[in-house]
Coordinates of C-alpha atoms and ligand atoms in Angstrom, one line a residue:
M894 CA -40.6 136.6 -106.5
I895 CA -39.2 133.2 -107.3
G896 CA -39.8 131.2 -104.2
P897 CA -37.1 129.0 -102.7
D898 CA -39.2 126.1 -103.9
A899 CA -38.3 126.1 -107.6
R900 CA -34.7 126.7 -106.7
D901 CA -34.7 123.9 -104.2
R902 CA -36.4 121.5 -106.6
A903 CA -34.0 122.3 -109.4
T904 CA -31.0 122.0 -107.0
G905 CA -32.3 118.7 -105.7
L906 CA -32.6 117.3 -109.2
F907 CA -29.1 118.6 -110.0
A908 CA -27.5 117.0 -107.0
Q909 CA -29.2 113.7 -107.8
Q910 CA -28.3 113.7 -111.5
Y911 CA -24.7 115.0 -111.3
G912 CA -23.6 114.3 -107.7
E913 CA -22.6 117.9 -107.0
E914 CA -24.0 121.3 -106.1
P915 CA -24.8 123.8 -108.9
R916 CA -22.9 127.1 -109.1
G917 CA -25.8 129.4 -109.8
T918 CA -29.5 129.8 -110.3
W919 CA -31.2 131.7 -113.1
H920 CA -34.9 132.3 -113.9
A921 CA -36.6 133.3 -117.2
P922 CA -40.4 134.1 -117.2
G923 CA -43.2 133.0 -119.5
R924 CA -45.2 135.8 -121.1
V925 CA -48.7 136.8 -121.9
N926 CA -49.2 138.8 -125.1
L927 CA -51.5 141.7 -124.3
I928 CA -52.0 142.3 -128.1
G929 CA -50.1 141.9 -131.4
E930 CA -50.6 138.3 -132.4
H931 CA -48.9 136.8 -135.5
T932 CA -47.4 140.2 -136.2
D933 CA -43.8 139.5 -135.1
Y934 CA -42.7 137.5 -138.1
N935 CA -44.3 140.1 -140.3
D936 CA -41.9 142.8 -139.0
G937 CA -44.8 144.3 -137.1
F938 CA -45.6 145.4 -133.5
V939 CA -46.2 143.3 -130.4
L940 CA -47.1 144.2 -126.8
P941 CA -46.3 141.3 -124.5
F942 CA -45.4 141.2 -120.8
A943 CA -43.4 138.9 -118.7
I944 CA -45.3 136.9 -115.9
A945 CA -44.1 135.5 -112.6
A946 CA -44.2 131.8 -113.8
G947 CA -41.3 130.6 -115.7
V948 CA -38.3 128.3 -115.9
T949 CA -35.6 128.0 -113.2
A950 CA -32.2 126.7 -114.3
V951 CA -29.3 125.7 -112.1
A952 CA -25.9 125.0 -113.6
A953 CA -22.2 124.2 -113.2
R954 CA -19.3 123.9 -115.5
R955 CA -17.8 120.5 -116.4
R956 CA -14.5 119.6 -117.8
D957 CA -15.3 117.0 -120.4
G958 CA -16.7 119.3 -123.2
M959 CA -20.2 117.8 -122.8
L960 CA -23.6 119.5 -122.4
A961 CA -25.7 117.7 -119.9
L962 CA -29.5 118.5 -119.5
A963 CA -32.0 117.3 -117.0
S964 CA -35.5 118.6 -116.3
R965 CA -38.0 117.8 -113.5
Q966 CA -40.6 118.0 -116.3
A967 CA -38.9 115.2 -118.2
P968 CA -38.0 112.6 -115.6
G969 CA -35.6 109.9 -116.6
E970 CA -34.7 111.8 -119.8
Q971 CA -31.2 113.2 -119.1
V972 CA -29.5 114.2 -122.3
T973 CA -25.7 114.4 -122.5
V974 CA -24.2 115.5 -125.8
P975 CA -20.7 116.7 -126.9
L976 CA -20.7 120.4 -127.6
D977 CA -18.5 119.9 -130.6
G978 CA -21.1 117.6 -132.2
L979 CA -24.1 119.9 -131.9
A980 CA -25.8 120.5 -135.2
P981 CA -29.4 121.4 -136.2
G982 CA -31.6 118.4 -135.8
S983 CA -29.1 116.4 -133.8
V984 CA -31.0 116.6 -130.5
P985 CA -34.7 115.6 -130.4
G986 CA -37.5 116.6 -128.0
W987 CA -37.4 119.2 -125.2
A988 CA -33.6 119.2 -125.0
A989 CA -33.3 120.7 -128.5
Y990 CA -34.2 124.1 -127.1
P991 CA -31.4 124.4 -124.5
A992 CA -28.9 122.5 -126.7
G993 CA -29.8 124.9 -129.5
V994 CA -28.9 127.9 -127.3
A995 CA -25.4 126.4 -126.7
W996 CA -25.1 125.8 -130.4
A997 CA -26.3 129.3 -131.3
L998 CA -23.9 130.9 -128.8
R999 CA -21.0 128.9 -130.2
T1000 CA -22.0 129.6 -133.8
A1001 CA -21.9 133.3 -133.0
G1002 CA -18.4 132.9 -131.7
Y1003 CA -19.0 132.8 -127.9
P1004 CA -16.8 130.2 -126.1
V1005 CA -19.4 128.1 -124.3
E1006 CA -17.7 125.0 -122.7
G1007 CA -18.8 121.9 -120.9
T1008 CA -21.9 122.6 -118.6
S1009 CA -24.4 120.6 -116.6
L1010 CA -27.9 122.1 -116.3
G1011 CA -31.0 121.2 -114.3
Y1012 CA -34.4 122.7 -114.8
D1013 CA -37.7 123.2 -113.1
S1014 CA -40.7 124.9 -114.6
D1015 CA -44.1 126.1 -113.4
L1016 CA -45.3 127.0 -116.9
P1017 CA -47.9 124.7 -118.4
L1018 CA -46.8 123.3 -121.8
G1019 CA -48.8 124.2 -124.8
A1020 CA -50.8 126.9 -122.9
G1021 CA -49.6 129.7 -125.2
L1022 CA -47.4 131.2 -122.4
A1023 CA -44.1 130.7 -124.2
S1024 CA -42.6 127.9 -122.1
S1025 CA -40.0 127.1 -124.8
A1026 CA -38.7 130.6 -124.9
A1027 CA -38.4 130.6 -121.1
L1028 CA -36.3 127.4 -121.3
E1029 CA -34.1 129.0 -123.9
C1030 CA -33.6 132.3 -122.1
A1031 CA -32.9 130.7 -118.7
T1032 CA -30.3 128.6 -120.5
A1033 CA -28.8 131.6 -122.4
L1034 CA -28.3 133.5 -119.1
A1035 CA -26.9 130.5 -117.3
L1036 CA -24.4 129.7 -120.1
T1037 CA -23.2 133.2 -120.6
D1038 CA -22.9 134.0 -116.9
L1039 CA -21.1 130.7 -116.1
H1040 CA -18.6 131.2 -118.9
G1041 CA -18.1 134.9 -118.3
I1042 CA -19.6 135.9 -121.7
V1043 CA -21.3 139.3 -122.0
V1044 CA -24.0 139.6 -124.6
P1045 CA -26.5 142.6 -124.6
R1046 CA -30.0 141.4 -124.0
P1047 CA -31.5 142.1 -127.5
Q1048 CA -28.7 140.0 -129.0
L1049 CA -29.2 137.3 -126.5
A1050 CA -32.9 137.2 -127.5
A1051 CA -31.8 136.9 -131.1
I1052 CA -29.5 134.0 -130.2
A1053 CA -32.3 132.2 -128.3
H1054 CA -34.6 132.8 -131.3
R1055 CA -32.0 131.3 -133.6
A1056 CA -31.9 128.2 -131.4
E1057 CA -35.6 127.7 -131.8
N1058 CA -35.7 128.5 -135.6
D1059 CA -32.5 127.0 -136.8
F1060 CA -31.7 124.2 -134.3
A1061 CA -35.1 123.0 -133.1
G1062 CA -36.6 123.8 -136.5
V1063 CA -39.7 125.7 -135.2
P1064 CA -40.4 128.8 -137.3
T1065 CA -41.6 131.2 -134.6
G1066 CA -40.9 135.0 -134.4
I1067 CA -38.9 137.0 -131.9
M1068 CA -41.7 138.1 -129.5
D1069 CA -41.4 135.4 -126.8
Q1070 CA -37.6 135.6 -126.3
S1071 CA -37.8 139.4 -126.2
A1072 CA -40.5 139.4 -123.6
A1073 CA -38.6 136.9 -121.4
L1074 CA -35.3 138.9 -121.6
L1075 CA -36.5 142.5 -121.9
G1076 CA -39.7 142.4 -119.8
Q1077 CA -39.9 144.7 -116.7
A1078 CA -42.2 144.5 -113.7
G1079 CA -45.2 146.8 -114.0
H1080 CA -44.7 147.2 -117.8
A1081 CA -45.5 145.7 -121.1
L1082 CA -42.9 145.7 -123.9
L1083 CA -43.8 147.5 -127.1
L1084 CA -41.5 145.8 -129.6
D1085 CA -41.0 147.0 -133.1
C1086 CA -40.0 143.7 -134.7
R1087 CA -38.4 145.4 -137.7
S1088 CA -36.1 147.8 -135.9
G1089 CA -35.7 145.5 -132.9
I1090 CA -36.4 148.5 -130.7
G1091 CA -38.3 147.7 -127.5
T1092 CA -39.9 150.3 -125.2
A1093 CA -41.3 149.6 -121.8
V1094 CA -44.9 150.8 -121.5
P1095 CA -46.6 151.1 -118.1
L1096 CA -49.0 148.2 -117.4
D1097 CA -50.2 148.0 -113.8
P1098 CA -53.9 146.9 -113.7
A1099 CA -54.4 146.8 -110.0
P1100 CA -54.4 150.5 -109.0
S1101 CA -57.1 151.1 -111.7
G1102 CA -59.2 148.4 -110.1
L1103 CA -58.6 146.1 -113.1
A1104 CA -57.4 142.6 -113.4
L1105 CA -55.9 140.5 -116.3
L1106 CA -57.2 137.0 -116.0
V1107 CA -55.6 134.2 -117.8
V1108 CA -57.8 131.3 -118.7
D1109 CA -56.0 128.1 -119.8
T1110 CA -58.7 126.5 -121.9
A1111 CA -56.9 123.1 -121.4
A1112 CA -57.3 122.6 -125.2
R1113 CA -54.1 121.4 -126.9
H1114 CA -53.9 120.8 -130.6
E1115 CA -51.5 118.3 -132.1
H1116 CA -51.2 120.1 -135.4
A1117 CA -50.6 123.6 -133.9
A1118 CA -47.0 123.7 -135.3
D1119 CA -48.2 122.9 -138.8
G1120 CA -51.0 125.5 -138.6
Y1121 CA -48.5 128.1 -137.4
A1122 CA -46.1 127.4 -140.2
A1123 CA -48.9 127.5 -142.8
R1124 CA -50.0 131.0 -141.6
R1125 CA -46.4 132.2 -141.7
Q1126 CA -46.2 131.0 -145.3
E1127 CA -49.5 132.6 -146.3
C1128 CA -48.2 135.9 -144.9
E1129 CA -45.0 135.6 -146.9
D1130 CA -47.1 134.8 -150.0
A1131 CA -49.3 137.8 -149.4
A1132 CA -46.3 140.1 -149.0
R1133 CA -44.8 138.8 -152.2
A1134 CA -48.0 139.2 -154.2
L1135 CA -48.2 142.8 -152.9
G1136 CA -44.6 143.5 -153.9
V1137 CA -43.5 144.5 -150.3
R1138 CA -40.8 143.2 -148.1
S1139 CA -43.2 142.2 -145.4
L1140 CA -46.8 142.9 -144.4
R1141 CA -45.5 145.6 -142.0
D1142 CA -45.2 147.8 -145.1
I1143 CA -49.0 147.8 -145.6
T1144 CA -50.8 150.2 -143.4
D1145 CA -54.2 150.3 -144.9
S1146 CA -56.5 147.4 -145.6
S1147 CA -57.6 149.1 -148.9
E1148 CA -54.2 148.2 -150.3
L1149 CA -55.2 144.5 -150.1
A1150 CA -57.9 144.7 -152.9
G1151 CA -57.0 142.4 -155.7
L1152 CA -55.2 139.8 -153.5
D1153 CA -56.4 136.3 -153.5
P1154 CA -59.4 136.3 -151.0
L1155 CA -57.7 133.9 -148.5
L1156 CA -54.4 135.8 -148.5
A1157 CA -56.3 139.1 -148.2
R1158 CA -58.0 137.9 -145.0
R1159 CA -54.7 136.8 -143.5
A1160 CA -53.0 140.0 -144.5
R1161 CA -56.0 142.1 -143.2
H1162 CA -55.5 140.5 -139.8
V1163 CA -51.8 141.6 -139.7
V1164 CA -52.5 145.1 -141.0
T1165 CA -55.4 145.8 -138.5
E1166 CA -53.5 144.1 -135.6
N1167 CA -50.5 146.3 -136.0
S1168 CA -52.7 149.3 -135.8
R1169 CA -54.5 147.9 -132.7
V1170 CA -51.1 147.4 -131.0
L1171 CA -50.1 151.0 -131.5
T1172 CA -53.5 152.3 -130.3
T1173 CA -53.3 150.1 -127.2
A1174 CA -49.8 151.3 -126.4
G1175 CA -51.0 154.9 -126.6
L1176 CA -53.9 154.1 -124.2
L1177 CA -51.4 152.5 -121.7
R1178 CA -49.2 155.5 -121.8
A1179 CA -52.2 157.6 -121.1
G1180 CA -53.1 155.4 -118.1
Q1181 CA -56.3 154.2 -119.8
L1182 CA -56.0 150.5 -119.8
G1183 CA -59.7 150.0 -119.3
R1184 CA -60.4 151.6 -122.7
A1185 CA -58.2 149.0 -124.4
G1186 CA -60.9 146.3 -123.9
P1187 CA -62.6 146.7 -127.2
L1188 CA -59.3 146.5 -129.0
L1189 CA -58.6 143.1 -127.3
T1190 CA -61.9 141.8 -128.4
A1191 CA -61.5 143.1 -131.9
S1192 CA -58.1 141.3 -132.0
H1193 CA -59.8 138.1 -131.1
A1194 CA -62.4 138.4 -133.8
S1195 CA -59.7 139.1 -136.3
L1196 CA -57.7 136.0 -135.2
R1197 CA -60.9 133.9 -135.3
D1198 CA -62.4 135.1 -138.6
D1199 CA -59.5 136.4 -140.7
F1200 CA -56.5 134.6 -139.4
E1201 CA -58.4 131.4 -138.3
V1202 CA -56.1 130.4 -135.5
S1203 CA -58.7 130.5 -132.7
W1204 CA -60.4 127.3 -131.3
P1205 CA -63.9 126.6 -129.9
E1206 CA -62.9 126.8 -126.2
A1207 CA -61.2 130.2 -126.8
D1208 CA -64.2 131.6 -128.7
A1209 CA -66.6 130.4 -125.9
T1210 CA -64.4 131.9 -123.2
V1211 CA -64.3 135.3 -124.9
A1212 CA -68.0 135.3 -125.5
A1213 CA -68.8 134.2 -121.9
A1214 CA -66.5 136.9 -120.4
I1215 CA -67.9 139.7 -122.5
E1216 CA -71.5 138.6 -121.7
V1217 CA -70.9 139.1 -118.0
G1218 CA -69.3 142.5 -118.4
A1219 CA -65.5 142.0 -119.0
H1220 CA -63.9 145.0 -120.8
G1221 CA -62.3 142.8 -123.4
A1222 CA -60.9 139.3 -124.1
R1223 CA -58.7 137.6 -126.6
M1224 CA -56.7 134.4 -127.2
T1225 CA -53.0 134.9 -126.5
G1226 CA -50.1 133.2 -128.1
G1227 CA -49.9 131.3 -131.4
G1228 CA -53.4 129.8 -131.2
F1229 CA -54.8 126.3 -132.0
G1230 CA -55.2 125.7 -128.3
G1231 CA -53.8 127.4 -125.2
S1232 CA -55.0 130.4 -123.2
V1233 CA -57.3 133.4 -123.3
L1234 CA -56.6 136.8 -121.6
V1235 CA -59.5 138.7 -120.1
L1236 CA -59.4 142.3 -119.0
V1237 CA -62.0 142.8 -116.3
A1238 CA -62.8 145.0 -113.3
A1239 CA -61.1 143.2 -110.4
E1240 CA -64.5 143.0 -108.5
Q1241 CA -66.0 141.2 -111.5
A1242 CA -63.3 138.6 -111.9
S1243 CA -65.1 135.9 -110.0
E1244 CA -68.2 136.3 -112.1
V1245 CA -66.1 135.8 -115.3
R1246 CA -64.6 132.7 -113.8
A1247 CA -68.0 131.3 -112.9
A1248 CA -69.5 132.1 -116.3
V1249 CA -66.6 130.5 -118.2
A1250 CA -66.5 127.4 -116.0
Q1251 CA -70.2 127.0 -116.5
R1252 CA -69.9 127.3 -120.3
F1253 CA -67.2 124.6 -120.3
A1254 CA -69.3 122.3 -118.2
Q1255 CA -72.3 122.7 -120.5
A1256 CA -70.2 121.9 -123.5
G1257 CA -68.7 118.8 -121.8
W1258 CA -65.1 120.2 -122.1
A1259 CA -62.3 119.6 -119.5
A1260 CA -62.4 122.3 -116.8
P1261 CA -60.3 125.4 -117.6
Q1262 CA -57.6 126.7 -115.2
F1263 CA -57.7 130.3 -114.0
G1264 CA -54.9 132.6 -113.0
T1265 CA -54.2 136.3 -112.8
A1266 CA -51.4 137.7 -114.9
V1267 CA -49.2 140.4 -113.2
P1268 CA -46.6 142.1 -115.4
A1269 CA -43.3 140.8 -113.8
A1270 CA -39.6 141.1 -114.2
G1271 CA -37.6 139.7 -117.0
A1272 CA -35.0 136.9 -116.9
R1273 CA -32.3 137.2 -114.2
R1274 CA -29.8 135.5 -112.0
I1275 CA -31.4 134.7 -108.6
R1276 CA -28.4 133.2 -106.9
Ligands
LIG1458 C1 -45.9 132.1 -130.8 C2 -44.5 132.5 -131.4 C3 -44.4 134.0 -131.4 C4 -45.6 134.6 -132.1 C5 -46.9 134.1 -131.5 C6 -48.1 134.6 -132.3 O1 -46.0 132.4 -129.5 O2 -43.5 131.9 -130.6 O3 -43.2 134.3 -132.1 O4 -45.5 134.5 -133.5 O5 -46.9 132.7 -131.6 O6 -48.2 136.0 -132.1

């Protein structure tokens, strides 16, 4: 449930910035990726779920052909740009994501006109929980609804993704926008990133006595974007060397013999991760989430050793959680800082928290933040 608080805060900001009341409120969630990391841009499989935290947008039409953007998370930085002047690279900072959505909709032929938008978010930035995609998807819903434009959700996800890749210039895959727009309460989304087909798979830990803890390790790395782009390039290089369209086309690690050793490790992560995703989805369908633990931990080891996108606080969190009996744990999101997901018996959750907090204190690291992830509904209009 989106409490009245986020709506009230966004409405208050809107009234203050634009001197009027908004005409609607929309919400798009962040996501936690259960498993399937760095597979989306390799045409592979991912298994994320939407969470309750996210971005709330309020909006109203305006008559001067301008796009106005204001966020409670960027006080004093209202951005007002003519829609006709939008071009990739023309809007810097956080506003590039929502402006990019207006640009991508217009580029696809949809008649987006002047709009004022206000935002509030309860998603931490850089925590690996897809705050940029939530911002894009809340904007996409607000703009289409306000202007009477109907776009099927998978296409809307593609438009939000285009905003991020082509307007903001961040070369991410399609997972986060898909999770935000196609997520369903009590389910994860098994997405085949080649066909674009998404299937809801039951994911409801509580009745089985399980919990999905999210540990925000508080580590943020300045060069995360460069590291991400480098991995993406390595995957493309590996696919080219193997003579396939993408690493999705490799299903057995033995096919990687003969590759340059570094590219072989990167590719092995993708190949083995795709297989772990499909096995995990099968376990969820069979109601056996608890048995997915070792797959999560294996995913982390692969991201740490073969793909090298993990970071010391994440490795320590996974190790501490497993030592005190968690079923499995892994970093979630793009890596180089952010959050770890822990699958644990609900009654053992507090032991995991204590063990992780203690490990951080011993290492002299900033205290981690703990939360529980519950698979929640996807983006929607809330008023
Ligand atoms: C980020 C990107 C996604 C995906 C993950 C890694 O969250 O936005 O597209 O590539 O990293 O799995």
